[in-house]
Coordinates of C-alpha atoms and ligand atoms in Angstrom, one line a residue:
M55 CA 150.0 85.6 64.6
R56 CA 147.7 82.7 64.0
L57 CA 148.2 79.9 66.5
S58 CA 147.5 77.3 63.7
A59 CA 150.7 78.4 62.1
Y60 CA 152.7 79.3 65.2
F61 CA 155.6 77.1 66.5
L62 CA 154.4 76.7 70.1
P63 CA 155.4 73.2 71.3
T64 CA 153.6 73.3 74.7
L65 CA 153.7 70.3 77.1
K66 CA 150.7 68.9 78.9
E67 CA 152.8 67.1 81.5
N68 CA 155.2 68.6 84.0
P69 CA 158.8 67.9 82.9
T70 CA 160.5 65.9 85.6
E71 CA 163.9 67.6 85.2
A72 CA 162.5 71.0 86.3
Q73 CA 162.9 71.8 90.0
I74 CA 161.6 75.3 90.1
V75 CA 158.4 76.8 88.7
S76 CA 159.9 79.1 86.1
H77 CA 161.9 76.3 84.6
R78 CA 158.8 74.1 84.5
L79 CA 156.6 76.8 83.0
M80 CA 159.1 77.8 80.4
L81 CA 159.4 74.2 79.2
R82 CA 155.6 73.6 79.4
A83 CA 154.9 76.9 77.5
G84 CA 157.2 75.9 74.7
M85 CA 159.6 78.9 75.4
I86 CA 162.9 77.1 75.5
R87 CA 164.5 73.8 74.8
Q88 CA 167.6 72.4 76.3
A89 CA 170.4 71.9 73.8
S90 CA 172.9 70.6 76.3
A91 CA 173.6 71.1 80.0
G92 CA 173.0 74.8 80.8
I93 CA 172.6 75.7 77.1
Y94 CA 169.2 76.5 75.7
S95 CA 167.6 77.3 72.4
W96 CA 165.0 80.0 72.6
L97 CA 161.7 79.1 70.7
P98 CA 159.4 81.8 69.3
L99 CA 157.4 82.6 72.4
G100 CA 160.5 82.6 74.7
F101 CA 162.5 84.6 72.3
R102 CA 159.8 87.3 72.1
V103 CA 160.0 87.8 75.9
L104 CA 163.8 87.8 75.9
K105 CA 163.7 90.6 73.2
R106 CA 161.2 92.6 75.2
I107 CA 163.3 92.4 78.3
E108 CA 166.4 93.2 76.4
Q109 CA 164.7 96.3 74.9
I110 CA 163.7 97.6 78.4
V111 CA 167.3 97.2 79.6
R112 CA 168.5 99.0 76.4
E113 CA 166.2 101.9 76.8
E114 CA 167.1 102.5 80.4
Q115 CA 170.9 102.2 79.6
D116 CA 170.4 104.7 76.8
R117 CA 168.4 107.0 79.0
A118 CA 171.2 107.0 81.6
G119 CA 173.7 108.2 78.9
C120 CA 175.3 104.8 78.3
Q121 CA 176.2 104.0 74.7
E122 CA 175.7 100.7 73.1
V123 CA 178.5 98.7 71.4
L124 CA 178.8 95.1 70.4
M125 CA 181.9 93.1 71.4
P126 CA 182.5 89.6 70.2
T127 CA 181.8 86.4 72.2
I128 CA 185.2 85.0 71.4
Q129 CA 188.2 86.8 72.8
S130 CA 191.9 86.3 72.7
A131 CA 193.6 85.1 75.9
D132 CA 196.3 87.8 75.6
L133 CA 194.4 90.6 77.4
W134 CA 193.4 88.2 80.2
K135 CA 197.0 87.3 80.8
K136 CA 197.8 91.0 81.2
S137 CA 195.0 91.5 83.8
G138 CA 196.0 88.2 85.6
R139 CA 192.5 86.8 85.2
Y140 CA 193.4 84.1 82.7
D141 CA 194.6 82.0 85.6
D142 CA 192.2 83.3 88.2
Y143 CA 189.1 82.4 86.3
G144 CA 190.0 78.7 86.4
K145 CA 187.6 76.1 85.1
E146 CA 184.7 78.4 84.7
M147 CA 186.4 79.8 81.6
L148 CA 185.8 77.9 78.3
R149 CA 189.2 77.9 76.6
I150 CA 189.6 77.3 72.9
L151 CA 192.5 76.8 70.6
D152 CA 192.2 78.1 67.1
R153 CA 193.8 76.5 64.0
H154 CA 197.0 78.3 64.7
D155 CA 197.1 77.1 68.2
R156 CA 196.4 80.5 69.5
E157 CA 194.6 80.6 72.9
M158 CA 191.1 82.0 72.7
L159 CA 188.2 81.9 75.0
Y160 CA 184.5 82.3 75.1
G161 CA 184.0 85.6 77.1
P162 CA 182.6 85.2 80.6
T163 CA 182.6 89.0 80.9
N164 CA 184.3 91.9 79.1
E165 CA 186.3 94.2 81.4
E166 CA 189.6 93.4 79.6
L167 CA 188.3 93.9 76.1
I168 CA 186.5 97.1 76.7
T169 CA 189.4 98.6 78.7
D170 CA 191.6 97.8 75.7
I171 CA 189.2 99.4 73.3
F172 CA 189.1 102.5 75.5
A173 CA 192.9 102.6 76.1
A174 CA 193.5 102.5 72.3
S175 CA 191.8 105.8 71.6
V176 CA 191.3 107.9 74.7
R177 CA 194.2 110.1 75.8
S178 CA 192.9 113.1 77.8
Y179 CA 190.6 113.8 80.8
K180 CA 188.6 115.9 78.3
E181 CA 187.3 112.8 76.8
L182 CA 185.9 111.6 80.1
P183 CA 183.5 110.4 81.4
R184 CA 182.5 107.5 79.1
M185 CA 179.9 104.8 79.6
L186 CA 179.6 101.9 77.2
Y187 CA 177.5 98.7 77.2
H188 CA 176.7 95.7 75.2
I189 CA 174.1 92.9 75.3
Q190 CA 175.9 89.8 74.4
W191 CA 176.0 86.0 75.1
K192 CA 178.4 84.9 77.8
F193 CA 179.8 81.5 78.7
R194 CA 180.7 80.3 82.1
D195 CA 181.3 76.7 82.6
E196 CA 179.3 76.6 85.9
V197 CA 179.9 73.5 88.1
R198 CA 176.2 73.1 88.6
P199 CA 174.1 74.7 85.8
R200 CA 170.5 74.4 87.0
F201 CA 167.1 75.8 87.1
G202 CA 166.9 76.2 83.4
I203 CA 168.1 79.6 82.1
M204 CA 168.4 80.9 85.7
R205 CA 171.9 79.4 86.1
G206 CA 172.9 78.6 82.6
R207 CA 176.4 78.0 81.1
E208 CA 175.5 80.2 78.1
F209 CA 173.4 83.2 79.1
L210 CA 172.6 86.7 77.8
M211 CA 174.1 89.6 79.8
K212 CA 174.0 93.3 79.6
D213 CA 177.4 94.5 80.7
A214 CA 178.3 98.1 81.0
Y215 CA 181.5 99.8 81.8
S216 CA 182.3 103.3 83.1
F217 CA 185.6 105.3 82.7
D218 CA 186.3 108.3 84.9
L219 CA 189.2 110.5 85.9
D220 CA 188.8 109.9 89.6
F221 CA 186.8 108.3 92.4
A222 CA 184.3 111.1 92.5
G223 CA 183.5 110.7 88.8
A224 CA 183.3 106.9 89.2
K225 CA 180.9 107.3 92.0
R226 CA 178.7 109.5 89.9
A227 CA 178.7 106.7 87.2
Y228 CA 177.9 104.1 89.8
H229 CA 174.9 106.1 91.0
K230 CA 173.7 106.4 87.4
F231 CA 173.7 102.7 86.9
F232 CA 172.2 102.1 90.3
V233 CA 169.2 104.4 89.5
A234 CA 168.9 103.0 85.9
Y235 CA 168.7 99.5 87.5
L236 CA 165.9 100.4 89.8
R237 CA 164.0 101.8 86.9
T238 CA 164.8 98.9 84.6
F239 CA 163.5 96.2 87.0
A240 CA 160.5 98.3 88.1
R241 CA 159.4 98.6 84.4
M242 CA 159.3 94.8 84.2
G243 CA 157.0 94.7 87.2
L244 CA 159.8 93.5 89.5
K245 CA 160.8 94.7 92.9
A246 CA 164.6 94.5 93.0
I247 CA 166.3 95.3 96.2
P248 CA 169.9 96.5 96.1
M249 CA 172.0 94.6 98.6
A250 CA 175.6 95.1 99.8
A251 CA 177.5 92.3 98.0
D252 CA 180.7 90.5 97.6
P253 CA 182.5 91.5 94.4
G254 CA 183.8 88.0 93.7
P255 CA 186.1 87.5 90.7
I256 CA 185.3 91.0 89.2
G257 CA 187.1 92.5 92.2
G258 CA 186.8 96.0 93.7
D259 CA 185.7 97.9 96.8
M260 CA 182.0 98.8 96.2
S261 CA 179.4 96.4 95.0
H262 CA 175.6 95.9 95.1
E263 CA 173.6 93.0 93.9
F264 CA 170.0 93.7 92.8
I265 CA 167.9 90.9 94.2
I266 CA 164.3 89.8 93.6
L267 CA 162.9 88.1 96.7
A268 CA 161.8 84.6 95.9
E269 CA 161.8 81.4 97.9
T270 CA 163.4 79.6 94.9
G271 CA 166.3 82.0 94.7
E272 CA 169.8 80.7 94.9
S273 CA 171.2 83.2 97.4
A274 CA 170.2 83.6 101.1
V275 CA 169.4 87.3 101.7
Y276 CA 168.5 89.5 104.6
C277 CA 166.7 92.8 104.5
H278 CA 164.4 95.3 106.1
K279 CA 160.8 94.8 105.1
G280 CA 160.5 98.6 104.4
Y281 CA 162.1 98.0 101.0
T282 CA 159.1 96.1 99.7
E283 CA 157.1 99.4 100.1
F284 CA 159.5 101.6 98.2
D285 CA 158.3 102.8 94.8
V286 CA 161.0 104.0 92.4
L287 CA 159.1 104.7 89.2
A288 CA 157.1 107.4 90.9
R289 CA 160.2 109.5 90.5
D290 CA 161.2 111.2 87.3
V291 CA 165.0 111.0 87.0
D292 CA 167.3 113.6 85.4
Y293 CA 170.6 111.8 85.1
E294 CA 172.5 115.1 85.2
D295 CA 171.2 115.8 88.7
D296 CA 172.9 114.6 91.8
L297 CA 171.6 111.0 92.2
E298 CA 173.1 110.4 95.6
P299 CA 169.9 111.1 97.5
I300 CA 168.1 108.3 95.6
V301 CA 171.0 105.9 96.2
E302 CA 171.0 106.9 99.8
H303 CA 167.3 106.3 100.1
W304 CA 167.7 102.8 98.5
T305 CA 170.6 101.9 100.8
S306 CA 169.1 103.5 104.0
L307 CA 167.7 100.2 105.3
Y308 CA 169.6 97.0 106.0
A309 CA 169.9 94.7 103.0
A310 CA 172.8 92.2 102.5
T311 CA 173.5 88.9 100.7
D312 CA 174.8 86.0 102.6
E313 CA 178.5 86.8 102.1
K314 CA 178.0 90.4 103.5
H315 CA 175.5 89.5 106.1
D316 CA 176.0 91.1 109.6
A317 CA 173.8 89.2 112.0
A318 CA 174.3 91.8 114.8
R319 CA 173.0 94.6 112.6
F320 CA 170.1 92.5 111.3
E321 CA 169.0 91.8 114.8
Q322 CA 168.7 95.5 115.5
I323 CA 165.8 95.6 113.1
P324 CA 162.4 95.1 114.9
P325 CA 161.5 91.4 114.5
D326 CA 158.3 92.0 112.5
Q327 CA 160.4 94.1 110.0
R328 CA 163.1 91.4 109.4
V329 CA 163.0 89.5 106.1
A330 CA 165.3 86.5 105.9
T331 CA 164.6 84.7 102.7
R332 CA 166.1 83.8 99.4
G333 CA 166.6 85.9 96.3
I334 CA 167.4 85.9 92.6
E335 CA 170.3 88.1 91.6
V336 CA 169.3 89.9 88.5
G337 CA 171.9 92.6 88.4
H338 CA 175.3 93.4 89.9
V339 CA 177.3 96.6 90.0
F340 CA 180.9 97.0 90.9
Y341 CA 183.4 99.9 91.4
F342 CA 186.9 98.5 91.0
G343 CA 189.0 101.7 90.6
T344 CA 192.2 101.0 88.6
K345 CA 192.1 97.2 88.8
Y346 CA 192.0 96.9 85.0
S347 CA 193.2 100.3 83.8
K348 CA 196.6 99.8 85.4
P349 CA 197.6 96.4 83.8
L350 CA 196.0 97.3 80.5
N351 CA 197.5 100.8 80.5
A352 CA 194.3 102.8 80.2
V353 CA 195.8 106.1 81.2
V354 CA 194.7 109.7 80.5
S355 CA 196.4 113.0 81.0
T356 CA 195.0 115.2 83.8
P357 CA 194.6 119.0 83.5
S358 CA 198.1 119.4 85.0
G359 CA 199.6 117.0 82.4
E360 CA 200.1 114.0 84.7
Q361 CA 199.3 110.5 83.3
V362 CA 196.9 108.6 85.5
P363 CA 195.0 105.3 85.1
V364 CA 191.3 105.8 84.8
H365 CA 188.8 104.7 87.5
G366 CA 186.4 102.0 86.3
G367 CA 183.2 100.2 87.2
S368 CA 181.2 97.4 85.6
Y369 CA 177.5 96.8 85.7
G370 CA 175.8 93.6 84.8
I371 CA 172.2 92.6 84.2
G372 CA 171.2 88.9 83.6
V373 CA 168.9 89.5 80.6
S374 CA 168.1 85.8 80.1
R375 CA 167.9 85.1 83.8
L376 CA 165.3 87.9 84.0
V377 CA 162.9 85.9 81.9
G378 CA 162.9 83.2 84.7
A379 CA 162.8 85.8 87.4
V380 CA 159.7 87.5 86.0
I381 CA 157.9 84.1 86.0
E382 CA 159.1 83.3 89.5
A383 CA 157.5 86.6 90.6
S384 CA 154.4 86.3 88.5
H385 CA 152.5 83.0 88.1
D386 CA 149.7 80.9 89.5
D387 CA 148.7 77.3 89.5
A388 CA 147.5 77.6 85.9
G389 CA 150.6 79.1 84.4
I390 CA 152.5 82.3 83.7
I391 CA 151.1 85.8 84.3
W392 CA 153.1 88.2 82.1
P393 CA 153.3 91.8 83.2
D394 CA 152.2 93.9 80.2
A395 CA 155.6 95.3 79.6
V396 CA 157.3 92.0 78.8
A397 CA 154.4 89.9 77.5
P398 CA 155.2 88.1 74.3
F399 CA 151.7 89.1 72.9
K400 CA 149.3 91.5 74.5
V401 CA 146.1 89.7 73.5
G402 CA 145.1 86.1 73.0
L403 CA 142.1 86.0 70.7
I404 CA 140.3 82.7 71.3
N405 CA 137.8 81.4 68.7
L406 CA 135.7 78.9 70.6
K407 CA 134.1 77.5 67.5
A408 CA 136.4 77.5 64.5
G409 CA 133.8 75.9 62.2
D410 CA 131.2 78.6 62.9
T411 CA 130.9 81.3 60.3
A412 CA 129.7 84.0 62.7
C413 CA 132.5 83.3 65.2
T414 CA 135.2 83.0 62.6
G415 CA 133.9 86.2 60.8
A416 CA 134.0 88.1 64.1
C417 CA 137.4 86.8 65.0
D418 CA 138.9 87.6 61.6
D419 CA 137.5 91.1 61.9
I420 CA 138.9 91.6 65.5
Y421 CA 142.2 90.1 64.5
G422 CA 142.5 92.6 61.6
K423 CA 141.5 95.6 63.7
L424 CA 144.0 94.7 66.5
R425 CA 146.8 94.3 64.0
N426 CA 146.0 97.6 62.4
A427 CA 146.1 99.2 65.8
G428 CA 149.6 97.8 66.3
I429 CA 148.6 95.4 69.0
E430 CA 150.4 92.0 69.1
V431 CA 147.8 89.3 69.2
L432 CA 148.0 85.5 69.2
Y433 CA 144.9 84.3 67.4
D434 CA 143.7 80.8 68.3
D435 CA 142.0 79.8 65.1
R436 CA 142.4 76.0 65.7
D437 CA 139.6 73.5 65.9
E438 CA 140.1 72.4 69.5
R439 CA 138.0 72.0 72.6
P440 CA 137.4 75.2 74.5
G441 CA 138.8 73.7 77.7
A442 CA 142.1 72.9 76.0
K443 CA 142.3 76.4 74.6
F444 CA 141.6 78.0 78.0
A445 CA 144.2 75.9 79.7
E446 CA 146.8 76.7 77.0
F447 CA 146.2 80.5 77.2
D448 CA 146.3 80.4 81.0
L449 CA 149.6 78.6 80.7
I450 CA 151.2 81.0 78.3
G451 CA 149.9 83.9 80.4
L452 CA 149.1 86.7 77.9
P453 CA 147.7 89.7 79.7
W454 CA 144.3 89.7 77.9
Q455 CA 142.1 86.9 76.6
L456 CA 139.4 87.9 74.2
I457 CA 137.0 85.0 73.9
V458 CA 134.6 84.7 71.0
G459 CA 131.8 82.1 71.3
P460 CA 128.6 81.4 69.3
R461 CA 126.2 82.4 72.0
G462 CA 127.9 85.7 72.8
I463 CA 128.4 86.7 69.2
A464 CA 124.7 86.1 68.4
A465 CA 124.1 88.9 70.9
G466 CA 127.0 91.0 69.6
K467 CA 129.1 90.2 72.7
V468 CA 132.5 88.9 73.4
E469 CA 134.2 88.0 76.7
L470 CA 137.3 89.8 77.9
K471 CA 139.4 88.1 80.6
R472 CA 142.3 89.7 82.4
R473 CA 144.8 86.9 83.1
A474 CA 146.3 88.5 86.2
T475 CA 143.0 88.9 88.2
G476 CA 140.8 86.4 86.4
E477 CA 138.2 89.1 86.0
R478 CA 135.8 88.5 83.1
Q479 CA 133.6 91.1 81.4
E480 CA 130.9 90.6 78.7
L481 CA 131.4 93.5 76.3
S482 CA 130.5 94.6 72.8
I483 CA 133.3 94.0 70.3
D484 CA 134.0 97.7 70.2
A485 CA 134.2 98.1 73.9
A486 CA 136.5 95.1 74.2
L487 CA 138.8 96.5 71.5
A488 CA 138.8 99.9 73.2
Q489 CA 140.0 98.3 76.5
V490 CA 142.8 96.2 75.0
T491 CA 144.1 99.1 72.7
A492 CA 143.9 101.7 75.6
Ligands
5CA292 N1 181.4 92.0 84.6 C1 180.4 92.0 85.7 C2 179.4 93.1 85.5 S1 179.3 93.7 83.9 C3 179.8 90.7 85.8 O1 180.1 89.8 85.1 N2 178.9 90.5 86.8 S2 178.2 89.2 87.3 O2 179.1 88.1 87.3 O3 177.6 89.5 88.5 O4 177.1 88.9 86.2 C4 176.1 89.9 85.9 C5 174.7 89.3 86.0 O5 174.6 88.2 85.0 C6 174.4 88.6 87.3 O6 173.8 89.6 88.2 C7 173.3 87.6 86.9 O7 172.0 88.2 86.8 C8 173.7 87.2 85.5 N3 174.4 85.9 85.5 C9 175.6 85.6 86.0 N4 175.9 84.3 85.9 C10 174.8 83.7 85.3 C11 174.5 82.4 84.8 N5 175.3 81.4 85.0 N6 173.3 82.2 84.2 C12 172.4 83.2 84.0 N7 172.7 84.5 84.4 C13 173.9 84.7 85.0

């Protein structure tokens, strides 16, 4: 993509409405634009990151054996009346009347709808277990939408649902999602710690929140420092194996959100190993047994012919929130530092002298080669001051900057800068290409 033709409305000044760094940087880097309170449009750069994150979430759900569906954003109130949540949800639910005065709503979550879909077609234990997910926009009329897309009113969520014959089966499903979540967040370069959590309006008996430690997080959290040294991607996971040992390992040390915090237990941890900080909730898993299957009549026959309600769980990931969470975890004073896996482009190709034939010839050539190699590159072909270009590329945080200037090119050299470390190398064009395509 040529920057001269790209819609990238960056801001030079810090927007005053942004209280936390990710919100500030997303606005400054031209990733999002507020449409109304807690509701955002995603501009090209932001949308690319959102899609990358969504794709990692999708791949790890698929790997765990969960199947993708797509349910609508607008739901009928009927099912919610059956589950009892039409009243429970209160003002957070956006209620809509259609032209026939039928009560509709913009879905804040999908337990009712998916349970109804399941109940309509599954009859026997032989069709279990099942795991379904979708990635769809949700609406919650939050009292205080804030921090940009971190606590929006409209936000993109991955929500998955499991259906099992009994508690033992539901626990296996819970473990699958638990492990899939560890892998998902680690692939984005994030350290997410599972913490015992309050199930809130979803209900149920077993629940963990996956938390990224960050001073700017909304929740107060308490955990053992040991978690920061755990490495999950080192393990290859077979989802048919017993995953309990992994879950046990990841719940072996103390970790709890504010609502579940047990000060006495926390104080048993040696003082230098205690972490009391704030965190960003990027995922939440729940086991809720028959809370939805009973009222919505999702029953199956057992091997002995008995009719029983299925055991369910739901498993959410804040896909749009993750964009902000990654920035909170990875930035410096100059701007964003995208981890390779979620970067909107891998390389920024910077032509320092757009009017110079040698520079432009070399850049055009490099641009063509990178594109042919399938590398996503943002090519700054504009006639701007080098200082402004450097600042803009540091702000938008692409992993590599490949800088082409007249002096270097006369000697057949370009400069390659790694955004994360600031390390710069003078290389031949071929050597630079080899590094960024490796
Ligand atoms: N039905 C369950 C799981 S499928 C559910 O709704 N869980 S939840 O309420 O915990 O939401 C799942 C995830 O969505 C949260 O962990 C959080 O990362 C994200 N999320 C929740 N509310 C918001 C919001 N207002 N803005 C952005 N992300 C949100």
